[in-house]
Coordinates of C-alpha atoms and ligand atoms in Angstrom, one line a residue:
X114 CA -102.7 -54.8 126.2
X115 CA -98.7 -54.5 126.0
X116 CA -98.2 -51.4 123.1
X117 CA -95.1 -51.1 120.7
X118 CA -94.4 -48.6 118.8
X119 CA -91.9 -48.0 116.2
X120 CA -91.0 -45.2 113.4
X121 CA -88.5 -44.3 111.3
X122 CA -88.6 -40.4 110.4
X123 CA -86.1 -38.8 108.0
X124 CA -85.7 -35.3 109.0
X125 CA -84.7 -32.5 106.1
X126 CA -82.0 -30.0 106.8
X127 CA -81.5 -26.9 104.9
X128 CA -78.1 -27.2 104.1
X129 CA -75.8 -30.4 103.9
X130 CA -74.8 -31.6 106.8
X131 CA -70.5 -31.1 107.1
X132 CA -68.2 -33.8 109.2
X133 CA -68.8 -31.5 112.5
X134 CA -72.3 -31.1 111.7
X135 CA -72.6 -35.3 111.8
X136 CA -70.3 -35.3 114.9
X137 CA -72.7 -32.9 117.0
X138 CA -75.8 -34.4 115.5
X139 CA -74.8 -38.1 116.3
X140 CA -73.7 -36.5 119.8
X141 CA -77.2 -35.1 120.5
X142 CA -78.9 -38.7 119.3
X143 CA -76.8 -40.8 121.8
X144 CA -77.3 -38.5 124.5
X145 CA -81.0 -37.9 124.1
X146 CA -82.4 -40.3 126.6
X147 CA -82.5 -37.9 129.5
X148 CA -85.0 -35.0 127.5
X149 CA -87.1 -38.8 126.8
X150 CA -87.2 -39.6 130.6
X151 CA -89.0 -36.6 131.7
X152 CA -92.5 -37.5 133.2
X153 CA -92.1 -41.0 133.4
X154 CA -92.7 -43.0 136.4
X155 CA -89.6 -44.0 138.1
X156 CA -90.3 -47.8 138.2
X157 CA -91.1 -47.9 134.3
X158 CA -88.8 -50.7 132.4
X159 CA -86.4 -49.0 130.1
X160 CA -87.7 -50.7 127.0
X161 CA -91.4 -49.5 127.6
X162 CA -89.6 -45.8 127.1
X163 CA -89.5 -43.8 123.7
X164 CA -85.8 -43.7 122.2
X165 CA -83.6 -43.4 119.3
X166 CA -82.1 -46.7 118.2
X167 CA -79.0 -46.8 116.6
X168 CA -76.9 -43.8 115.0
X169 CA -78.6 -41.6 112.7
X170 CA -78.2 -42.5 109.3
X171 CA -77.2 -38.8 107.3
X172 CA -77.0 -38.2 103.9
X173 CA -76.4 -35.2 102.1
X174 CA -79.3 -32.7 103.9
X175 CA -81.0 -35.7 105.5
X176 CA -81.0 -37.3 108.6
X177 CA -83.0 -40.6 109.0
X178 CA -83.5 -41.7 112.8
X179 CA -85.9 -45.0 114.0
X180 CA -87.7 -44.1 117.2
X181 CA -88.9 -47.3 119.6
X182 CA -91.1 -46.9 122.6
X183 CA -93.8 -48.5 124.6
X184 CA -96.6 -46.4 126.6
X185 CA -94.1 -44.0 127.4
X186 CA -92.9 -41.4 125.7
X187 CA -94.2 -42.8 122.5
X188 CA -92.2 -42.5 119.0
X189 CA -94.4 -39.5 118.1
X190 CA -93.7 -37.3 121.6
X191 CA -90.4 -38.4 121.5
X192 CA -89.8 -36.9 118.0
X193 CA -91.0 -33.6 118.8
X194 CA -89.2 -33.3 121.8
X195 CA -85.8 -34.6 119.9
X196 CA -86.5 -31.7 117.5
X197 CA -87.0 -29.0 120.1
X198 CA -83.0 -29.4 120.7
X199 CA -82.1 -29.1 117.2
X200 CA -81.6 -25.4 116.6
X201 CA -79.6 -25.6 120.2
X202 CA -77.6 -28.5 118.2
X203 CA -77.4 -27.3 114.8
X204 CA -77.9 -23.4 114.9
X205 CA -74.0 -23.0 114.4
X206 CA -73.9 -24.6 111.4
X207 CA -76.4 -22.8 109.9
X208 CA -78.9 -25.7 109.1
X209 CA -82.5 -25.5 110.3
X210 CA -85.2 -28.3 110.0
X211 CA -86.9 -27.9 107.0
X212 CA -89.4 -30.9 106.7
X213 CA -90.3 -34.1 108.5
X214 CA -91.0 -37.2 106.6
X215 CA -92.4 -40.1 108.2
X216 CA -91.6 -43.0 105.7
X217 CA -92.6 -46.1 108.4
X218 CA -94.9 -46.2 111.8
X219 CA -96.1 -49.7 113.6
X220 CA -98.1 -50.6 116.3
X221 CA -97.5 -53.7 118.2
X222 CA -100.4 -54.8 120.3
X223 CA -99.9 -57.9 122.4
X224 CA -102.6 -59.7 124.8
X225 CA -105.4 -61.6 124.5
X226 CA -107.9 -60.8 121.8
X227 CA -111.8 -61.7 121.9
X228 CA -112.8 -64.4 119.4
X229 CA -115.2 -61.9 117.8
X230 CA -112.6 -58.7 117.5
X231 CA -111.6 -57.6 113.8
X232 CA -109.9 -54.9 113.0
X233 CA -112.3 -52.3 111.7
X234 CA -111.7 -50.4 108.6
X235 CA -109.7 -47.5 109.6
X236 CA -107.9 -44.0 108.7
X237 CA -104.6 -43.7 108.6
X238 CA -104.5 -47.9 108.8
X239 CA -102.7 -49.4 105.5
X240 CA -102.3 -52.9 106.8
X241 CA -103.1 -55.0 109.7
X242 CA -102.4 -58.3 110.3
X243 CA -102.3 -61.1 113.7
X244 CA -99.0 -62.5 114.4
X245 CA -100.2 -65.1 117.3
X246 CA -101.3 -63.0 120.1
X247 CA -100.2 -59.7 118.5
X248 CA -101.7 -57.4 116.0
X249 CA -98.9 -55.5 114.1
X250 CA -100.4 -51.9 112.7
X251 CA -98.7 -50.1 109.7
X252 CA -99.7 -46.4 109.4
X253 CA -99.0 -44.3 106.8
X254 CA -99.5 -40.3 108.5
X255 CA -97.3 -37.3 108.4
X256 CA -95.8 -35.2 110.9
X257 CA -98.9 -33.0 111.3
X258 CA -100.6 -36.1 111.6
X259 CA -98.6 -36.8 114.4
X260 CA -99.0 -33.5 116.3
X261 CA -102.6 -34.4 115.7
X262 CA -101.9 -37.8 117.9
X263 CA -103.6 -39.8 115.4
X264 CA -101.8 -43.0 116.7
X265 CA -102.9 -42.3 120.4
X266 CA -106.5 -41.8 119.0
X267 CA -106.2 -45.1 116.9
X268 CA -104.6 -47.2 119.6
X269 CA -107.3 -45.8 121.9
X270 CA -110.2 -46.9 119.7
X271 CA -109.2 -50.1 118.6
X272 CA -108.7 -50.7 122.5
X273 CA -112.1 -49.6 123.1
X274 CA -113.6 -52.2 120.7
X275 CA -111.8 -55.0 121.9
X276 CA -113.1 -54.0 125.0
X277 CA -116.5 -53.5 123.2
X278 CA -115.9 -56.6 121.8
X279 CA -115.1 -58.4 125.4
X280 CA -118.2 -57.3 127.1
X281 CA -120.6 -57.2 124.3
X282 CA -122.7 -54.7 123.2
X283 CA -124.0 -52.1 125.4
X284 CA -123.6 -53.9 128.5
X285 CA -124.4 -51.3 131.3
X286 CA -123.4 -52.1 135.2
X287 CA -126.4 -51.6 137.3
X288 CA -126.4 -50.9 140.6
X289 CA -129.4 -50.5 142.5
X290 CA -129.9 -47.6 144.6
X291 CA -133.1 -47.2 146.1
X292 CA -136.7 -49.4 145.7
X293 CA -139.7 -47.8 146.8
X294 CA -141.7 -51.1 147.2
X295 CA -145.4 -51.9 146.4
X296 CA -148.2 -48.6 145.7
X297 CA -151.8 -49.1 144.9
X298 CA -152.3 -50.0 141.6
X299 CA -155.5 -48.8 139.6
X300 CA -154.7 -51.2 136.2
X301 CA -153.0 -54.0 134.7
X302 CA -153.5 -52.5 131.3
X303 CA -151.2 -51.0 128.4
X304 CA -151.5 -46.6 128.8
X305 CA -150.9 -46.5 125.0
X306 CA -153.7 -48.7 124.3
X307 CA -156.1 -47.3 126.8
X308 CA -155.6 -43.2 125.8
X309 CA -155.5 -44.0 122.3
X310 CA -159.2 -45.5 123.2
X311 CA -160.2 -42.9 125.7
X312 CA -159.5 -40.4 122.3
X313 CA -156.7 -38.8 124.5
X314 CA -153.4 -39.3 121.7
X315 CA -154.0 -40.1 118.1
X316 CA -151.3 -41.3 115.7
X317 CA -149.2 -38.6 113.8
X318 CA -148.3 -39.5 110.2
X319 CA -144.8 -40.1 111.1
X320 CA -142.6 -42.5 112.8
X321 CA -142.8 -43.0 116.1
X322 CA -144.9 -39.6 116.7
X323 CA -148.2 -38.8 118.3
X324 CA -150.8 -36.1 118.8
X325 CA -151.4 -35.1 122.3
X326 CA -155.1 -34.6 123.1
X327 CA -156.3 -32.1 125.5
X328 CA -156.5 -35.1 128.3
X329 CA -153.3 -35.9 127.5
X330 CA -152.0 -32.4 127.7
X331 CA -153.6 -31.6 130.7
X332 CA -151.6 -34.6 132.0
X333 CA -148.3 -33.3 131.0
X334 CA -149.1 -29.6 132.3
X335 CA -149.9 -31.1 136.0
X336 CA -146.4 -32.7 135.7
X337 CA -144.7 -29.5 134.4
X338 CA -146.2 -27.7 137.5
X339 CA -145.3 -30.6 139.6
X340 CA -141.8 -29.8 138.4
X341 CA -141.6 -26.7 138.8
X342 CA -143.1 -25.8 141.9
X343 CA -141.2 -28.7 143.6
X344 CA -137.9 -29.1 142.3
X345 CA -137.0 -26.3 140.0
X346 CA -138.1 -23.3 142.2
X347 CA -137.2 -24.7 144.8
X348 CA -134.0 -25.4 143.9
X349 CA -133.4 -22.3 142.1
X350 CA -133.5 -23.2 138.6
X351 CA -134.1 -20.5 135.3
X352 CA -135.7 -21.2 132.4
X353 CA -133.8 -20.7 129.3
X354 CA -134.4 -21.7 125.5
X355 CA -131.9 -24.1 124.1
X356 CA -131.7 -24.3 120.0
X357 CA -133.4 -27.5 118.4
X358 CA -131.3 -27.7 115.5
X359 CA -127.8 -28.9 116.5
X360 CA -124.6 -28.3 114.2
X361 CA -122.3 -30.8 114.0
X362 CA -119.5 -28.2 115.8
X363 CA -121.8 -28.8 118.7
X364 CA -122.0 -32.6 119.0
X365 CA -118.0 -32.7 118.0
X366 CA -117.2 -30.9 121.3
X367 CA -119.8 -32.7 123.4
X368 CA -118.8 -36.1 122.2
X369 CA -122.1 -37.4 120.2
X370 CA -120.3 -37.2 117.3
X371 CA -118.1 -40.1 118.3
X372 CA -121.5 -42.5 118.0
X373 CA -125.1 -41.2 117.8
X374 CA -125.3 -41.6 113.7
X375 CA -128.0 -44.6 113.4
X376 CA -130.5 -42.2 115.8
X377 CA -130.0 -39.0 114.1
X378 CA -132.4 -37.5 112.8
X379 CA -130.0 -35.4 109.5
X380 CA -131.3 -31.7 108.7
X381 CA -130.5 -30.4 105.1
X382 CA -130.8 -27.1 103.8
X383 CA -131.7 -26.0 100.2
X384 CA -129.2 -25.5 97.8
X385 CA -130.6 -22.1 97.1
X386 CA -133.7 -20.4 98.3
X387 CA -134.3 -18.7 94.8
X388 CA -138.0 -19.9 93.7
X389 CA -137.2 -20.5 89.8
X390 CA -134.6 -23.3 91.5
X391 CA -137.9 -24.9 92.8
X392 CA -140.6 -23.9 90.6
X393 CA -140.4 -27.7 88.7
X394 CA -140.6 -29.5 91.8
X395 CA -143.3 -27.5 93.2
X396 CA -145.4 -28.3 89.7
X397 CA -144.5 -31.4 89.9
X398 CA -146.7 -31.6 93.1
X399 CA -149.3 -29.7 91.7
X400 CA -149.5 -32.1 88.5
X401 CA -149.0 -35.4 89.8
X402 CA -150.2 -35.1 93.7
X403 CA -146.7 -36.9 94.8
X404 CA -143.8 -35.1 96.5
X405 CA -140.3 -35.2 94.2
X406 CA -138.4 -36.8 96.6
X407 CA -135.5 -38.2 94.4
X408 CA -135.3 -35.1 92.9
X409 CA -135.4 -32.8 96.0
X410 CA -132.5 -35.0 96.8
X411 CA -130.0 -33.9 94.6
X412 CA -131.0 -30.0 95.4
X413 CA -130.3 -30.1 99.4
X414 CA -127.2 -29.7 101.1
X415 CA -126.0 -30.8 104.1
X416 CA -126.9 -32.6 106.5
X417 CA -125.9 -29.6 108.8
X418 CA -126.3 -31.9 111.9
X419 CA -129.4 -33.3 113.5
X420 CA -132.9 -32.4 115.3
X421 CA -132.4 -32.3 118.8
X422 CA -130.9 -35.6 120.4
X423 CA -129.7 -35.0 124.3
X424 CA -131.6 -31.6 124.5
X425 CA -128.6 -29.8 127.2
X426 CA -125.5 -30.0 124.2
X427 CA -126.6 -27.0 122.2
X428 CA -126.7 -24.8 125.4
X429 CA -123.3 -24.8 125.5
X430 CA -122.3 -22.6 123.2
X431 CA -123.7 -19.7 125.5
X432 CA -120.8 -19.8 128.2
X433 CA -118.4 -21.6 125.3
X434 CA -114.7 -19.8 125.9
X435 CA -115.4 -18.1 129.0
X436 CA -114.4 -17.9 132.3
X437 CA -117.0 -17.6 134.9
X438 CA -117.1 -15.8 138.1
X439 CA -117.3 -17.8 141.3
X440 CA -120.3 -15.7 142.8
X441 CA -122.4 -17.1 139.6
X442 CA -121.9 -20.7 140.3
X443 CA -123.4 -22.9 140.9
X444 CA -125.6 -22.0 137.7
X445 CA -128.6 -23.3 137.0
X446 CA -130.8 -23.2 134.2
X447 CA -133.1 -25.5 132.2
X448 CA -134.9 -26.0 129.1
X449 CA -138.6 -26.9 128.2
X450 CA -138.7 -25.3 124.5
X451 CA -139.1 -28.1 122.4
X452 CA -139.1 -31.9 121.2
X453 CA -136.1 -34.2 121.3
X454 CA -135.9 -36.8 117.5
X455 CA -134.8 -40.0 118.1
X456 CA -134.8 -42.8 115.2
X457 CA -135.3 -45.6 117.9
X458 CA -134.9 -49.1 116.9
X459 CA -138.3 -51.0 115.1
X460 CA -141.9 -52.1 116.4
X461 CA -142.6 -49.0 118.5
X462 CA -145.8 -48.6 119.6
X463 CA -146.2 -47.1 123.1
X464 CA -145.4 -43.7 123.7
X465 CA -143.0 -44.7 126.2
X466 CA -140.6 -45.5 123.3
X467 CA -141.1 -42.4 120.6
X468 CA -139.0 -40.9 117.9
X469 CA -140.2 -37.6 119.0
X470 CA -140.8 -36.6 122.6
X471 CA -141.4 -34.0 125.3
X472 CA -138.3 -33.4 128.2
X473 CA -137.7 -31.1 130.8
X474 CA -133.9 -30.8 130.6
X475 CA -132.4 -29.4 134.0
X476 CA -128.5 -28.3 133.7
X477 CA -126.2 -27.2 136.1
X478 CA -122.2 -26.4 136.5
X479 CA -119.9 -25.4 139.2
X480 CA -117.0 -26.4 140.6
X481 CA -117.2 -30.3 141.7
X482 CA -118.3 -30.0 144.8
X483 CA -121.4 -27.6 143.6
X484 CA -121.7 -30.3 141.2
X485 CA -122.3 -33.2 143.1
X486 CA -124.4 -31.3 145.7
X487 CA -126.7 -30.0 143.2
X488 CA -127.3 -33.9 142.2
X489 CA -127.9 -34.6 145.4
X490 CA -130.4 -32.2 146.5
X491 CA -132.5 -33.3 142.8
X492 CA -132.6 -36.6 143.9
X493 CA -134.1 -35.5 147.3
X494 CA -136.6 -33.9 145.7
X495 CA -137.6 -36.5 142.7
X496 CA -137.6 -38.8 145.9
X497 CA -140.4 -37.0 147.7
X498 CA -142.4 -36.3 144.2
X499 CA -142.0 -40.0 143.6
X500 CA -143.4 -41.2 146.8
X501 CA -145.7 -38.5 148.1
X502 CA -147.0 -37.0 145.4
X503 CA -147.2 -39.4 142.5
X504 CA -147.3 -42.3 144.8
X505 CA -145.4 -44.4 142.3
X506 CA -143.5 -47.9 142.3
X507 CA -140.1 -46.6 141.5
X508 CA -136.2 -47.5 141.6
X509 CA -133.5 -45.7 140.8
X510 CA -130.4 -47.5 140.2
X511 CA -126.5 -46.1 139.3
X512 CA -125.7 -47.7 135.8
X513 CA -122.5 -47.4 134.6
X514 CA -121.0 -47.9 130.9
X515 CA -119.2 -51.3 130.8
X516 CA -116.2 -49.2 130.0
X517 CA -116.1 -47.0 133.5
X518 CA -116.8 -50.0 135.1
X519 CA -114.0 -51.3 134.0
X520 CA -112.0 -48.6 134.3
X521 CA -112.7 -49.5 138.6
X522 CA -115.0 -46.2 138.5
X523 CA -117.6 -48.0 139.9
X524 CA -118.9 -47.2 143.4
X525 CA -116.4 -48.0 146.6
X526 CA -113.8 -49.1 143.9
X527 CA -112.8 -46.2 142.7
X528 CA -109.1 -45.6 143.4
X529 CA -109.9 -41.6 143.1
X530 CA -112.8 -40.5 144.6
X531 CA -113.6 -38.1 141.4
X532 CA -114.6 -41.7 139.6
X533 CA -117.5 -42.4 141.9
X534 CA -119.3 -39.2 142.0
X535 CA -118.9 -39.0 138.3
X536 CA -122.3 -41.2 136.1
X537 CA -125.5 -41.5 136.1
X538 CA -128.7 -42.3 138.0
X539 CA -131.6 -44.1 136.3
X540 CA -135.4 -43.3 138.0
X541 CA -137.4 -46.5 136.9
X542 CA -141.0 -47.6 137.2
X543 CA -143.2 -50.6 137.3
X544 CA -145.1 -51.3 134.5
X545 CA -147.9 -53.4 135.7
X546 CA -149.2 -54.6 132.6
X547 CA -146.3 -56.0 130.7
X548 CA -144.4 -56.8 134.3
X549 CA -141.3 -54.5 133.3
X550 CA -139.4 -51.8 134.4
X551 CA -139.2 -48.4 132.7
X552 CA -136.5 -45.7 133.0
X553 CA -138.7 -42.3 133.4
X554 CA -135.6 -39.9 133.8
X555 CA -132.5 -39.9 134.9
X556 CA -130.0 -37.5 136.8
X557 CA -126.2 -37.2 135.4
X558 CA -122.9 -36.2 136.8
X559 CA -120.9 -36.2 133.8
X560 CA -117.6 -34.3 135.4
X561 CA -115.6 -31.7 133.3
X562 CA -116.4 -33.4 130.2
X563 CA -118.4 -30.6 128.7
X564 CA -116.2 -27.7 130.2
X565 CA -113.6 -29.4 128.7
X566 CA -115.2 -29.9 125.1
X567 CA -116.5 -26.4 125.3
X568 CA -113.7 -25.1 127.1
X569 CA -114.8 -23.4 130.2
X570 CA -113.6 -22.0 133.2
X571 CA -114.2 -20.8 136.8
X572 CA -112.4 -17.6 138.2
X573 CA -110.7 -19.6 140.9
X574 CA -109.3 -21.8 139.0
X575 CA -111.0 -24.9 139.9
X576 CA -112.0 -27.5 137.7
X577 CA -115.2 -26.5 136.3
X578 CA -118.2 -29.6 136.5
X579 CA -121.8 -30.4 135.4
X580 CA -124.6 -32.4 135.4
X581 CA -128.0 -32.6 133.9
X582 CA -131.7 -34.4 134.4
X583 CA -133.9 -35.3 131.8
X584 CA -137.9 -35.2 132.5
X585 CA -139.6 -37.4 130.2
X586 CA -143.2 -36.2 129.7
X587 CA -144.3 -39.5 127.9
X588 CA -142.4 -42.1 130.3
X589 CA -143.8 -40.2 133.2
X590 CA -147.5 -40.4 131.7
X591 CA -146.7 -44.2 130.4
X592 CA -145.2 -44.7 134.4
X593 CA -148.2 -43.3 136.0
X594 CA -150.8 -44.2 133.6
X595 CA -149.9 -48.0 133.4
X596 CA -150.3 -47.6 137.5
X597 CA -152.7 -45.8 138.1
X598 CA -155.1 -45.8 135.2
X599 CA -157.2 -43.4 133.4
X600 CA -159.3 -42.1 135.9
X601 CA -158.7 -39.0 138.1
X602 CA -161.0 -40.7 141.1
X603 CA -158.1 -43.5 141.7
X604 CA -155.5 -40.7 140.9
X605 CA -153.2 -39.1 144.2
X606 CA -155.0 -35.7 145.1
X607 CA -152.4 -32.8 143.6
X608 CA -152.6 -34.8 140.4
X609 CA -155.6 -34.8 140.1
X610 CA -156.6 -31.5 141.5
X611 CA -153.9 -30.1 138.8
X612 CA -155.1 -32.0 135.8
X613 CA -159.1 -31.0 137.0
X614 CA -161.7 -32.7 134.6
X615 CA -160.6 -34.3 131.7
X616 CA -161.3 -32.1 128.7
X617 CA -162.5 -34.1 125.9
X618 CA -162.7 -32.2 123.4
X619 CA -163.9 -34.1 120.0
X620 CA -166.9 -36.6 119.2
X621 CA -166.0 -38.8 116.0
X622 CA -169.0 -39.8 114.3
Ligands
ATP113 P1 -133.5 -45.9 126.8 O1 -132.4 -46.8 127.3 O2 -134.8 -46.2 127.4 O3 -133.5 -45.8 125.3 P2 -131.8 -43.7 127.0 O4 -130.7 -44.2 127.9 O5 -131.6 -43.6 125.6 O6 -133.2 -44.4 127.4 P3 -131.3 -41.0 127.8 O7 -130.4 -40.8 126.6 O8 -130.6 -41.1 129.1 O9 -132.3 -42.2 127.6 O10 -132.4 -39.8 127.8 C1 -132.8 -39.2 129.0 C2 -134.3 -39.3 129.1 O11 -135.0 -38.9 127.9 C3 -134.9 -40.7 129.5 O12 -134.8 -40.9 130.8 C4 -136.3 -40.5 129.0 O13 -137.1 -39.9 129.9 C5 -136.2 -39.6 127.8 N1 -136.2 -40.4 126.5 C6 -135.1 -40.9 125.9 N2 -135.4 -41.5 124.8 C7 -136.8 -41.5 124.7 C8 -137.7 -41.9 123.7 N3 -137.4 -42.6 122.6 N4 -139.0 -41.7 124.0 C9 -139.4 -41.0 125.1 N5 -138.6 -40.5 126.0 C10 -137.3 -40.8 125.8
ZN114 ZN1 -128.2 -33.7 129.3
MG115 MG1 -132.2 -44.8 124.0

């Protein structure tokens, strides 16, 4: 995509500007292209550089100048850096810049656009319109606006959908990794369907939600020990208690906030907590057996952000602003305290798929290369649980958003060799019964993006990293159930010494 950009800002002076005032002013415009220059590559055509066209155009205690760049130096950078010399140029006149007006700002985009691309409703946007292969952009924004780099964060979205656009959808690369081959298998048949008859898990009221019998629990304990005694001790792991109630400030810094609205789950708070505020709508129960939902509605404010969605986000906040010491890194912590919400898409009925659900979130940070080791050593040891202890038919596979892909970060392609090590490894398993493969957990390097967004450091200076695992308790029990059945005698021996007789608890009449 070739980018244009043009604006035309009229800078305010505090006093008029006199004929040597004009002189020096006109002086500093025509000479300015060397303080535009700085920091571009040497090879880059002229016209892809920010610049000043023409003279200024003054009148009385204004200034009016048109900037024109490409990718470099763009209007907006070259403004600021124009009006860092001012005081140098007009100091001895006594005039000093008062106020910055932007009164036009286009975007040129030129390449090929995908049949399905429109321009989405934006900020800052007042027209669009195609010219051939070109989409011209007028923006109405202000200086502070511009300091903001609104126009870098526009051009950089739209760019993103028409790449969105161009793959379609979620596309993921997958790569795989690793295939563990055939394991015995004990069934053929759905885990949801056979625990719900065994009386392990019953329906909850809500969407997407189940109760957890004591079969089922005992299930999810002997994985939890599994865990623990062979990968987080092991690899040096501490427990700690993440929040399940994430602010929006916290999802704004990790990055959700740029897309996980349509699987929220929103939290509101009461208006007031004062009883009298409430005292209708609790009577109103009482009276009619029906809760006042439209009513409750108007009385909550909010949403304050969402139930827990990724589960390692709202632990950053604990080493947000600081600068760690090297002798603490690599840390290593993890999180078991509670339920992740998801509002998944329709027609889910296996536990595999939930809107609420049971992780084991494992977090770590360092420097790059703690980082990366770190990952490796978890996959070792998921690899030998996997095989030797669960005895499961499992993958793993390195999938990659279509957008890194793209970006050559992809395996051997990557022209640094930070891309590579950055992403994510899917752990899959065979599902016997509808012949499919499910992803059971997954292990991410995800690079300084959260240091960045919560702005840590490491004493030495080096770039600070992480990565993090998510368990699933209900993919694991839907893996190893729709494998190896319901009962313990076909079960591998730890499992089923940890998970000892199946406690079944209630007789329905
Ligand atoms: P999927 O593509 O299956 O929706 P995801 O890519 O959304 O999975 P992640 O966001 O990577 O999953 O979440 C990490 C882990 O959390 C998953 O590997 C899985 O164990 C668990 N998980 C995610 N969503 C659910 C869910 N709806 N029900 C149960 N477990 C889930
Ligand atoms: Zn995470
Ligand atoms: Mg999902």
């Amino acid at each position: 995509m070739q980018l244009r950009f043009a604006m035309t800002a009229k800078l305010q002076f505090s006093a008029e500007f006199s004929e040597e005032a004009k002189t020096a002013f006109g002086n500093a415009v025509s000479g300015s292209g060397a303080i535009f220059s700085k920091g571009v590559p040497k090879d880059a055509d002229s016209a892809d550089v920010g610049h000043i066209e023409g003279a200024p155009r003054i009148e009385g205690n204004y200034a009016e100048l048109t900037f024109v760049s490409g990718p470099y130096t763009r209007v907006h950078d070259a403004l600021f850096r124009f009006r860092k010399q001012i005081p140098a140029v007009l100091g001895k006149f006594r005039m000093g810049l008062r106020e910055i007006e932007i009164s036009g700002y286009t975007v040129t985009m030129t390449g090929a656009f995908p049949e399905v691309f429109r321009v989405p409703a934006l900020p800052f946007i007042t027209s669009s319109r195609f010219q051939g292969d070109q989409l011209v952009l007028e923006l109405k924004v202000t200086a502070t606006d511009l300091e903001n780099r609104i126009p870098d964060r526009l051009v950089r979205l739209i760019e993103e959908k028409i790449e969105a656009a161009t793959y379609g959808g979620k596309g993921e690369h997958w790569e795989l990794l690793f295939e563990s081959g055939p394991k015995p298998r004990y069934s053929e048949k759905d885990p949801t369907t056979e625990m719900l008859e065994h009386g392990w898990i019953k329906h909850a009221p809500a969407r997407g939600q189940w109760i957890f019998g004591p079969p089922a629990v005992q299930l999810f304990r002997a994985f939890e020990t599994i865990v623990m005694r062979e990968i987080i001790s092991p690899l040096g792991f501490s427990e700690m208690i993440f929040p399940k109630m994430v602010p929006w400030e916290v999802w704004m810094r990790s990055g959700h906030a740029k897309g996980i609205y349509p699987e929220v789950y929103y939290i509101c708070t009461p208006k007031t907590r004062d009883p009298a505020y409430w005292e209708d709508v609790s009577d109103y129960f009482k009276v009619t057996g029906e809760v006042w939902v439209d009513e409750i509605r108007k009385r909550i404010d909010g949403p304050i952000g969402g139930m827990c969605y990724a589960q390692c986000p709202p632990f950053w906040p604990f080493v947000q602003g600081e600068t760690l010491a090297n002798d603490c890194l690599p840390a290593r912590v993890f999180d078991r305290s509670g339920t992740s919400h998801r509002y998944e898409s329709g027609g889910i009925h296996g536990i595999e798929r939930v809107d609420e659900f049971h992780r084991i979130e494992i977090l770590w940070l360092g420097t790059a290369e703690q980082t990366v080791d770190i990952a490796e050593k978890l996959h070792g040891a998921y690899h030998r649980v996997f095989e030797d202890i669960l005895e499961l038919e499992w993958r793993s596979a390195k999938v990659t958003p279509w957008f890194m892909a793209q970006e050559g970060m992809v395996g051997g392609e990557a022209s640094c060799g930070c891309g590579s090590r950055i992403g994510t490894t899917d752990y899959e398993a065979y599902l016997p019964y509808n012949e499919s493969w499910l992803e059971f957990q997954n292990v991410s390097i995800n690079g300084d993006k959260y240091p960045k967004g919560f702005n840590v450091k490491i004493q030495s200076g080096a770039d600070c990293w992480s990565g993090c695992s998510g368990i699933g308790l209900e993919r694991w029990t839907a893996a190893f159930l729709a494998q190896k059945g319901l009962k313990p005698e076909d079960w591998p021996e730890m499992v089923a010494r940890l998970v000892g007789e199946p406690k079944n608890l209630f007789k329905f009449l």
